[in-house]
Short mmCIF file of C-alpha atoms and ligand atoms in Angstrom, two decimals:
data_model
loop_
_atom_site.label_atom_id
_atom_site.label_comp_id
_atom_site.label_asym_id
_atom_site.label_seq_id
_atom_site.Cartn_x
_atom_site.Cartn_y
_atom_site.Cartn_z
CA UNK A 1 -45.31 -162.32 -102.60
CA UNK A 2 -47.62 -159.13 -102.89
CA UNK A 3 -50.07 -159.14 -105.83
CA UNK A 4 -50.57 -156.44 -108.10
CA UNK A 5 -53.65 -154.59 -108.10
CA UNK A 6 -54.63 -154.64 -111.53
CA UNK A 7 -55.53 -150.01 -112.73
CA UNK A 8 -58.19 -149.30 -112.99
CA UNK A 9 -57.47 -146.59 -114.18
CA UNK A 10 -59.81 -145.78 -117.61
CA UNK A 11 -58.46 -146.27 -121.38
CA UNK A 12 -58.78 -142.48 -122.00
CA UNK A 13 -56.64 -141.94 -119.20
CA UNK A 14 -54.44 -144.94 -118.90
CA UNK A 15 -52.03 -143.75 -120.54
CA UNK A 16 -50.74 -140.29 -118.81
CA UNK A 17 -49.45 -141.91 -115.42
CA UNK A 18 -48.90 -138.65 -113.22
CA UNK A 19 -47.93 -135.69 -114.19
CA UNK A 20 -44.63 -134.76 -114.16
CA UNK A 21 -45.08 -131.70 -111.75
CA UNK A 22 -46.59 -133.52 -109.29
CA UNK A 23 -43.18 -136.25 -109.64
CA UNK A 24 -41.03 -133.38 -109.95
CA UNK A 25 -41.52 -131.59 -106.58
CA UNK A 26 -42.00 -135.40 -104.96
CA UNK A 27 -38.68 -136.53 -106.12
CA UNK A 28 -37.21 -131.94 -104.99
CA UNK A 29 -38.48 -133.24 -101.71
CA UNK A 30 -36.78 -135.73 -101.01
CA UNK A 31 -34.37 -134.85 -101.82
CA UNK A 32 -34.41 -131.48 -99.90
CA UNK A 33 -33.24 -130.12 -103.57
CA UNK A 34 -34.37 -126.24 -105.43
CA UNK A 35 -37.73 -126.78 -106.76
CA UNK A 36 -37.00 -124.86 -110.13
CA UNK A 37 -39.42 -127.88 -111.05
CA UNK A 38 -43.77 -127.53 -110.95
CA UNK A 39 -44.59 -123.43 -111.88
CA UNK A 40 -45.57 -121.87 -108.32
CA UNK A 41 -44.21 -119.09 -106.20
CA UNK A 42 -42.29 -119.43 -103.92
CA UNK A 43 -43.86 -116.43 -102.60
CA UNK A 44 -47.08 -114.47 -101.25
CA UNK A 45 -49.07 -112.48 -103.67
CA UNK A 46 -50.46 -109.07 -102.91
CA UNK A 47 -51.44 -108.62 -99.36
CA UNK A 48 -54.89 -106.17 -99.97
CA UNK A 49 -55.65 -109.57 -101.97
CA UNK A 50 -55.50 -111.58 -99.68
CA UNK A 51 -56.94 -109.49 -96.77
CA UNK A 52 -59.95 -108.85 -99.84
CA UNK A 53 -59.89 -113.06 -98.71
CA UNK A 54 -60.96 -112.67 -95.53
CA UNK A 55 -62.97 -110.30 -94.91
CA UNK A 56 -65.31 -112.50 -97.68
CA UNK A 57 -64.86 -115.23 -95.92
CA UNK A 58 -65.67 -113.73 -92.46
CA UNK A 59 -69.12 -111.65 -94.18
CA UNK A 60 -69.73 -114.58 -94.99
CA UNK A 61 -70.00 -116.01 -99.04
CA UNK A 62 -69.38 -118.97 -98.83
CA UNK A 63 -72.53 -120.50 -100.38
CA UNK A 64 -72.21 -121.89 -103.93
CA UNK A 65 -71.87 -119.05 -106.39
CA UNK A 66 -73.59 -118.35 -109.43
CA UNK A 67 -71.93 -121.62 -111.23
CA UNK A 68 -71.16 -119.33 -114.55
CA UNK A 69 -69.09 -116.57 -111.98
CA UNK A 70 -70.03 -114.42 -109.37
CA UNK A 71 -71.42 -111.46 -110.43
CA UNK A 72 -68.46 -109.16 -109.30
CA UNK A 73 -65.69 -111.09 -111.02
CA UNK A 74 -67.85 -111.54 -114.67
CA UNK A 75 -67.90 -108.01 -114.66
CA UNK A 76 -64.00 -107.48 -113.64
CA UNK A 77 -63.05 -109.77 -116.69
CA UNK A 78 -64.89 -107.77 -118.84
CA UNK A 79 -64.00 -104.75 -117.54
CA UNK A 80 -60.31 -105.69 -117.62
CA UNK A 81 -61.06 -107.49 -120.91
CA UNK A 82 -61.73 -103.82 -122.68
CA UNK A 83 -59.15 -101.57 -121.30
CA UNK A 84 -55.99 -103.63 -121.63
CA UNK A 85 -56.87 -105.44 -124.51
CA UNK A 86 -60.06 -103.61 -126.55
CA UNK A 87 -62.27 -105.95 -126.48
CA UNK A 88 -65.78 -106.10 -125.37
CA UNK A 89 -67.87 -108.94 -123.41
CA UNK A 90 -71.33 -108.94 -122.44
CA UNK A 91 -70.68 -109.98 -117.92
CA UNK A 92 -73.74 -112.36 -117.70
CA UNK A 93 -73.92 -114.09 -121.21
CA UNK A 94 -70.23 -113.73 -122.67
CA UNK A 95 -67.35 -114.01 -119.00
CA UNK A 96 -67.71 -117.23 -117.48
CA UNK A 97 -64.99 -118.24 -113.95
CA UNK A 98 -64.18 -122.03 -113.54
CA UNK A 99 -61.52 -123.49 -110.65
CA UNK A 100 -58.20 -122.24 -112.70
CA UNK A 101 -57.63 -122.16 -116.59
CA UNK A 102 -57.06 -126.12 -115.82
CA UNK A 103 -61.07 -126.49 -115.60
CA UNK A 104 -61.62 -123.62 -118.23
CA UNK A 105 -59.69 -126.20 -121.03
CA UNK A 106 -61.34 -129.66 -119.49
CA UNK A 107 -64.78 -127.75 -119.36
CA UNK A 108 -64.26 -125.85 -123.23
CA UNK A 109 -62.40 -129.21 -124.38
CA UNK A 110 -65.59 -131.25 -123.19
CA UNK A 111 -68.16 -129.01 -123.92
CA UNK A 112 -67.24 -128.61 -127.70
CA UNK A 113 -65.65 -131.02 -129.28
CA UNK A 114 -67.23 -134.70 -130.43
CA UNK A 115 -65.87 -137.66 -130.08
CA UNK A 116 -62.67 -137.78 -133.09
CA UNK A 117 -62.79 -134.71 -133.51
CA UNK A 118 -59.99 -132.67 -134.09
CA UNK A 119 -58.09 -130.82 -132.22
CA UNK A 120 -54.19 -129.19 -132.75
CA UNK A 121 -51.50 -127.49 -130.21
CA UNK A 122 -47.97 -126.83 -130.42
CA UNK A 123 -45.96 -128.87 -128.76
CA UNK A 124 -44.06 -129.21 -126.41
CA UNK A 125 -47.52 -129.05 -125.05
CA UNK A 126 -49.15 -128.08 -121.33
CA UNK A 127 -49.43 -131.36 -119.89
CA UNK A 128 -53.66 -131.68 -119.82
CA UNK A 129 -53.70 -130.66 -123.64
CA UNK A 130 -53.84 -134.14 -124.54
CA UNK A 131 -55.28 -136.01 -120.87
CA UNK A 132 -58.41 -133.66 -121.76
CA UNK A 133 -58.18 -134.24 -125.65
CA UNK A 134 -58.34 -137.84 -124.84
CA UNK A 135 -61.10 -136.58 -122.15
CA UNK A 136 -62.93 -135.85 -124.72
CA UNK A 137 -62.49 -139.25 -127.04
CA UNK A 138 -60.80 -136.78 -129.60
CA UNK A 139 -58.21 -137.05 -131.75
CA UNK A 140 -55.15 -134.47 -131.23
CA UNK A 141 -52.81 -133.41 -134.16
CA UNK A 142 -49.05 -131.88 -131.92
CA UNK A 143 -47.61 -129.57 -133.97
CA UNK A 144 -43.97 -129.15 -133.25
CA UNK A 145 -41.43 -126.17 -132.39
CA UNK A 146 -38.61 -125.93 -132.05
CA UNK A 147 -35.08 -124.84 -129.60
CA UNK A 148 -33.50 -122.46 -129.85
CA UNK A 149 -37.12 -119.83 -131.52
CA UNK A 150 -39.26 -122.24 -131.23
CA UNK A 151 -40.80 -120.40 -134.28
CA UNK A 152 -44.16 -121.28 -136.49
CA UNK A 153 -43.74 -122.80 -139.26
CA UNK A 154 -47.33 -122.05 -141.14
CA UNK A 155 -46.92 -124.80 -143.35
CA UNK A 156 -45.64 -127.28 -140.55
CA UNK A 157 -49.30 -125.92 -138.75
CA UNK A 158 -51.56 -125.41 -141.77
CA UNK A 159 -50.19 -129.85 -142.53
CA UNK A 160 -51.80 -130.71 -139.01
CA UNK A 161 -55.10 -129.43 -139.60
CA UNK A 162 -57.64 -131.81 -141.25
CA UNK A 163 -61.12 -131.44 -142.48
CA UNK A 164 -62.00 -133.01 -138.88
CA UNK A 165 -60.09 -129.95 -137.05
CA UNK A 166 -62.76 -128.12 -134.94
CA UNK A 167 -60.65 -126.47 -132.25
CA UNK A 168 -56.83 -125.66 -131.96
CA UNK A 169 -55.60 -125.24 -128.75
CA UNK A 170 -53.23 -121.80 -128.50
CA UNK A 171 -51.07 -121.07 -125.89
CA UNK A 172 -49.09 -117.66 -126.13
CA UNK A 173 -47.67 -117.08 -123.72
CA UNK A 174 -46.36 -120.25 -124.02
CA UNK A 175 -44.86 -122.91 -121.62
CA UNK A 176 -42.79 -124.49 -121.46
CA UNK A 177 -40.62 -122.33 -124.12
CA UNK A 178 -41.17 -119.25 -122.89
CA UNK A 179 -42.22 -118.00 -126.63
CA UNK A 180 -44.43 -115.01 -127.07
CA UNK A 181 -46.29 -115.67 -130.25
CA UNK A 182 -45.58 -112.36 -132.87
CA UNK A 183 -48.53 -110.79 -134.49
CA UNK A 184 -47.60 -112.06 -137.38
CA UNK A 185 -47.67 -116.05 -136.25
CA UNK A 186 -50.63 -115.70 -135.28
CA UNK A 187 -52.83 -113.50 -138.73
CA UNK A 188 -50.83 -116.27 -140.44
CA UNK A 189 -53.47 -118.76 -137.36
CA UNK A 190 -55.71 -117.05 -137.80
CA UNK A 191 -56.42 -116.95 -141.16
CA UNK A 192 -56.19 -121.17 -141.32
CA UNK A 193 -58.42 -119.97 -138.77
CA UNK A 194 -61.03 -118.19 -140.87
CA UNK A 195 -60.99 -120.40 -144.24
CA UNK A 196 -61.44 -123.67 -142.27
CA UNK A 197 -64.15 -122.08 -139.76
CA UNK A 198 -61.92 -123.38 -136.57
CA UNK A 199 -62.99 -122.18 -133.32
CA UNK A 200 -60.52 -121.54 -131.24
CA UNK A 201 -59.39 -122.25 -127.90
CA UNK A 202 -56.76 -119.40 -126.86
CA UNK A 203 -54.25 -120.44 -123.44
CA UNK A 204 -53.18 -116.80 -121.94
CA UNK A 205 -52.78 -117.27 -118.57
CA UNK A 206 -49.14 -115.81 -118.75
CA UNK A 207 -50.54 -112.84 -121.16
CA UNK A 208 -49.05 -110.10 -118.24
CA UNK A 209 -46.20 -112.14 -118.76
CA UNK A 210 -44.13 -110.11 -121.19
CA UNK A 211 -40.44 -108.85 -121.80
CA UNK A 212 -37.33 -107.06 -123.40
CA UNK A 213 -40.73 -105.17 -124.71
CA UNK A 214 -42.49 -108.35 -126.07
CA UNK A 215 -46.65 -107.25 -126.74
CA UNK A 216 -49.30 -110.20 -125.69
CA UNK A 217 -51.88 -110.17 -128.38
CA UNK A 218 -54.35 -112.63 -128.19
CA UNK A 219 -56.02 -114.09 -130.96
CA UNK A 220 -59.22 -112.56 -129.73
CA UNK A 221 -58.26 -109.21 -130.70
CA UNK A 222 -57.18 -110.18 -134.26
CA UNK A 223 -59.53 -109.39 -137.52
CA UNK A 224 -63.07 -112.15 -137.29
CA UNK A 225 -61.59 -113.93 -135.04
CA UNK A 226 -63.58 -112.72 -131.34
CA UNK A 227 -66.25 -114.42 -132.18
CA UNK A 228 -64.46 -118.04 -133.49
CA UNK A 229 -62.26 -117.14 -130.27
CA UNK A 230 -62.34 -118.79 -126.44
CA UNK A 231 -59.70 -116.63 -125.11
CA UNK A 232 -59.01 -118.48 -121.20
CA UNK A 233 -56.93 -116.37 -118.25
CA UNK A 234 -56.55 -116.85 -113.89
CA UNK A 235 -55.75 -115.12 -111.50
CA UNK A 236 -53.37 -117.96 -110.64
CA UNK A 237 -50.10 -116.06 -112.41
CA UNK A 238 -50.56 -112.56 -112.79
CA UNK A 239 -50.82 -112.32 -108.77
CA UNK A 240 -48.74 -115.21 -107.55
CA UNK A 241 -51.84 -117.81 -106.09
CA UNK A 242 -51.48 -120.12 -108.22
CA UNK A 243 -53.55 -123.03 -105.29
CA UNK A 244 -56.48 -120.26 -105.34
CA UNK A 245 -57.23 -122.26 -109.46
CA UNK A 246 -59.49 -118.75 -110.64
CA UNK A 247 -60.18 -119.22 -113.65
CA UNK A 248 -62.05 -118.02 -116.33
CA UNK A 249 -63.09 -117.85 -119.79
CA UNK A 250 -64.17 -114.46 -122.42
CA UNK A 251 -66.48 -115.35 -125.59
CA UNK A 252 -68.92 -115.66 -127.47
CA UNK A 253 -72.18 -116.55 -125.94
CA UNK A 254 -72.66 -120.09 -128.12
CA UNK A 255 -69.08 -120.24 -127.17
CA UNK A 256 -68.73 -119.78 -123.14
CA UNK A 257 -72.32 -121.97 -122.95
CA UNK A 258 -70.57 -124.49 -124.10
CA UNK A 259 -67.75 -124.70 -121.63
CA UNK A 260 -70.56 -123.75 -119.62
CA UNK A 261 -72.87 -126.81 -119.89
CA UNK A 262 -69.93 -129.23 -118.67
CA UNK A 263 -68.04 -126.70 -115.78
CA UNK A 264 -71.70 -126.89 -114.22
CA UNK A 265 -71.65 -130.45 -114.10
CA UNK A 266 -68.28 -130.24 -112.75
CA UNK A 267 -67.39 -127.65 -110.60
CA UNK A 268 -70.51 -126.39 -110.66
CA UNK A 269 -68.66 -122.80 -109.30
CA UNK A 270 -66.15 -121.72 -108.01
CA UNK A 271 -64.94 -120.77 -103.59
CA UNK A 272 -66.76 -117.71 -103.77
CA UNK A 273 -64.17 -115.74 -102.04
CA UNK A 274 -61.50 -116.10 -104.08
CA UNK A 275 -63.88 -115.47 -106.83
CA UNK A 276 -64.49 -111.53 -104.61
CA UNK A 277 -61.21 -110.87 -104.24
CA UNK A 278 -60.04 -111.35 -107.42
CA UNK A 279 -62.12 -109.92 -108.27
CA UNK A 280 -60.12 -106.90 -106.42
CA UNK A 281 -57.39 -107.76 -107.40
CA UNK A 282 -57.93 -107.20 -111.58
CA UNK A 283 -59.95 -104.52 -110.18
CA UNK A 284 -56.91 -102.36 -108.68
CA UNK A 285 -54.73 -104.11 -112.03
CA UNK A 286 -54.09 -101.46 -113.81
CA UNK A 287 -50.73 -100.68 -116.23
CA UNK A 288 -48.06 -100.08 -113.05
CA UNK A 289 -48.80 -102.68 -111.67
CA UNK A 290 -48.59 -104.40 -115.35
CA UNK A 291 -45.38 -102.57 -115.40
CA UNK A 292 -44.34 -103.89 -112.02
CA UNK A 293 -44.49 -107.92 -111.83
CA UNK A 294 -43.02 -107.38 -115.72
CA UNK A 295 -39.50 -105.62 -114.62
CA UNK A 296 -39.87 -108.03 -111.10
CA UNK A 297 -39.98 -111.18 -113.57
CA UNK A 298 -37.34 -110.42 -116.23
CA UNK A 299 -34.88 -109.52 -113.80
CA UNK A 300 -35.54 -112.97 -111.93
CA UNK A 301 -35.31 -114.05 -115.28
CA UNK A 302 -31.31 -112.71 -116.43
CA UNK A 303 -30.42 -113.42 -113.29
CA UNK A 304 -31.53 -117.67 -114.39
CA UNK A 305 -30.63 -116.63 -118.04
CA UNK A 306 -26.86 -115.63 -117.03
CA UNK A 307 -26.21 -118.49 -114.48
CA UNK A 308 -27.04 -121.26 -116.38
CA UNK A 309 -24.91 -120.11 -119.62
CA UNK A 310 -22.53 -119.04 -116.97
CA UNK A 311 -22.84 -123.52 -115.85
CA UNK A 312 -22.26 -123.70 -120.01
CA UNK A 313 -26.34 -124.56 -121.07
CA UNK A 314 -27.75 -123.39 -124.53
CA UNK A 315 -30.56 -120.77 -123.39
CA UNK A 316 -33.55 -120.20 -125.12
CA UNK A 317 -33.82 -116.73 -123.99
CA UNK A 318 -37.50 -116.47 -123.01
CA UNK A 319 -39.84 -113.40 -123.21
CA UNK A 320 -42.84 -114.34 -120.98
CA UNK A 321 -44.01 -116.91 -118.42
CA UNK A 322 -41.86 -118.58 -115.15
CA UNK A 323 -40.22 -120.51 -117.52
CA UNK A 324 -36.48 -121.46 -119.46
CA UNK A 325 -35.46 -123.86 -121.66
CA UNK A 326 -31.80 -124.31 -122.17
CA UNK A 327 -30.14 -127.39 -124.24
CA UNK A 328 -27.17 -129.18 -121.97
CA UNK A 329 -25.44 -130.94 -124.78
CA UNK A 330 -22.74 -130.31 -123.69
CA UNK A 331 -22.77 -130.71 -120.15
CA UNK A 332 -24.31 -134.23 -119.94
CA UNK A 333 -24.48 -137.31 -122.88
CA UNK A 334 -27.97 -138.28 -121.78
CA UNK A 335 -30.87 -137.57 -122.12
CA UNK A 336 -33.23 -135.17 -119.72
CA UNK A 337 -35.49 -137.20 -117.61
CA UNK A 338 -30.99 -138.92 -116.84
CA UNK A 339 -30.43 -135.87 -117.37
CA UNK A 340 -33.54 -134.42 -113.97
CA UNK A 341 -32.96 -137.05 -112.19
CA UNK A 342 -28.69 -136.91 -112.10
CA UNK A 343 -29.59 -133.40 -111.41
CA UNK A 344 -32.18 -133.21 -108.46
CA UNK A 345 -29.94 -136.39 -106.85
CA UNK A 346 -26.53 -134.94 -106.60
CA UNK A 347 -26.81 -131.03 -107.29
CA UNK A 348 -30.39 -130.32 -105.49
CA UNK A 349 -31.71 -129.06 -107.77
CA UNK A 350 -35.34 -130.12 -109.45
CA UNK A 351 -35.51 -129.17 -113.40
CA UNK A 352 -38.82 -130.51 -115.04
CA UNK A 353 -37.57 -132.98 -118.42
CA UNK A 354 -40.08 -131.85 -121.69
CA UNK A 355 -39.39 -134.30 -123.28
CA UNK A 356 -42.72 -135.57 -122.30
CA UNK A 357 -44.28 -132.48 -123.48
CA UNK A 358 -44.37 -134.15 -127.15
CA UNK A 359 -46.13 -136.72 -128.79
CA UNK A 360 -45.23 -136.35 -132.13
CA UNK A 361 -41.34 -135.33 -131.71
CA UNK A 362 -39.94 -136.07 -128.37
CA UNK A 363 -37.27 -136.15 -129.95
CA UNK A 364 -36.93 -132.78 -129.89
CA UNK A 365 -37.24 -131.93 -125.98
CA UNK A 366 -34.29 -134.86 -125.07
CA UNK A 367 -31.62 -132.74 -124.93
CA UNK A 368 -33.17 -129.11 -122.71
CA UNK A 369 -34.03 -128.94 -119.23
CA UNK A 370 -36.80 -126.74 -118.25
CA UNK A 371 -35.92 -123.91 -115.52
CA UNK A 372 -38.93 -122.35 -113.09
CA UNK A 373 -37.35 -118.52 -112.25
CA UNK A 374 -40.72 -117.83 -110.02
CA UNK A 375 -39.01 -117.67 -107.35
CA UNK A 376 -37.38 -115.30 -103.96
CA UNK A 377 -34.41 -113.74 -105.36
CA UNK A 378 -32.79 -116.65 -102.27
CA UNK A 379 -33.24 -119.18 -103.37
CA UNK A 380 -32.38 -118.58 -107.09
CA UNK A 381 -29.07 -117.53 -105.53
CA UNK A 382 -29.32 -121.21 -103.34
CA UNK A 383 -29.82 -122.52 -107.29
CA UNK A 384 -26.91 -120.45 -108.95
CA UNK A 385 -24.55 -122.23 -105.90
CA UNK A 386 -25.31 -125.92 -106.07
CA UNK A 387 -25.28 -125.35 -109.91
CA UNK A 388 -21.90 -123.94 -110.08
CA UNK A 389 -20.87 -127.69 -108.76
CA UNK A 390 -21.39 -128.76 -112.94
CA UNK A 391 -19.15 -129.80 -115.47
CA UNK A 392 -16.33 -128.43 -113.90
CA UNK A 393 -17.52 -124.48 -114.41
CA UNK A 394 -16.63 -122.81 -111.38
N1 LIG B 401 -48.72 -124.85 -115.39
C1 LIG B 401 -47.87 -124.94 -114.10
C2 LIG B 401 -45.81 -125.66 -114.56
O1 LIG B 401 -46.79 -125.64 -115.35
C3 LIG B 401 -47.98 -126.89 -112.92
C4 LIG B 401 -49.69 -126.83 -113.02
C5 LIG B 401 -49.22 -128.21 -112.28
O2 LIG B 401 -48.93 -128.48 -111.23
N2 LIG B 401 -50.96 -129.04 -112.28
O3 LIG B 401 -45.53 -126.08 -114.05
#
C-alpha cells in the first residue's frame, strides 16, 4: 500500500488545486486533441519583435533590469496610453513592468490589501483572482454575469459592495465571456467607486481584441477615475507572445508604488531583452496595426461561431477576447465538466468547462463550454471536422 503524503499547501491556496488551464492542456496532449482550451495562439508573433529580442540578448542586456521596468519600456507604455486613450502617465513613477499581467494582478492585490479587505469582481472570473485575493488574506465578493448577454446588473453589483470593500477588480474585454463592458456600464460602476472611494484594478489584456466595431473603454478614461485606477495590460495577447510574460501597470504614483512594493520581492524584474523587444513592438503598434489585428481575430471568431452554431450549440457571440462561451444544452444532458471530458476523450477537442470560474453561482456556468479561437485556420478547421461528429449533425 502506498502511503499518501499529506498536502503541504497552505490553507489559503489549498482549495484552488491545479489550474484548469494546465489540466485541460494536459488532457489535450494525452488524447492528441485539438486544443481549444488554454488561450494561447498556435502561431508566431511578429518576426521583427523576435529579432528585437535576439538583438537585445546578443547586445548583452542580460543582467537585472530596473525593478520598476526598463526605461525604454515604461516610456513606450506611457506613450501608448497617451496616443491610444489620451491618458497621461509619468513613465518613471506612474508605470511599472511585471512578469505578465498575472504577476501584476498578484502584486497589486498583495501590495494594496489588508487582511479582511473585500474585493469585488465579476464571475465567471479569471482563475488567478480568487487565489490571489486568498493569498492576501482578503475576501472575494463575486458578482455573477449571466449567459447569454452577460449584461451588468448594477443593483446586483451595488449589493456586493459593503463597508469593507476596498478594491473593484474589473476585466474588460472579459475572459471567458468575451463581453466588452459598455461605456454606460462602466459609468455606473465608476459612480459607485467614486461615491465609496474605492480603488479599481483593471485587467485590460484584451484591450486591442474587440470586434464588430465595439469600443474598448478604459475605466481610467472616465471622469474622476484616473487617480483611483490601476490599469493593467500586457504584451501576450496583443503581440501573440503569451509565454513572454511581459505585463505592465499604469496609474497614479501611490497605487503604482503599492504594486511595486510587492513586485520587488516577488520577481524583482522582468527579462530585459523581452522588455526591449516589447518596447519596440508597442512603438510600432499604430491604428493600422490594431485594425489589422482586429480583422484577423474577428475572422477566426466568425469561423468558430458558425461551426458551433451548425453543430447545435447556442452561442453568445463575443465582442472581444480570444474566447466564445457556448451553451450545449441541446447536445448533452450532463454538466460542463462531463461534456468537456467527453469532447476531449471521444471527439478529440479540448475546451474549458467554465463552472470553475464561478464561486457564488456555479450552476450559471454548468451548461457552457469555453472555446478559444486564437488558433491557425488549419487548427480551427480540424476542430470543426471533429465537432461535426457531435449529436448526429452533419
Ligand atoms: N489566459 C489564459 C486563458 O484564459 C490562460 C493563462 C494561463 O494558463 N494561466 O486561457
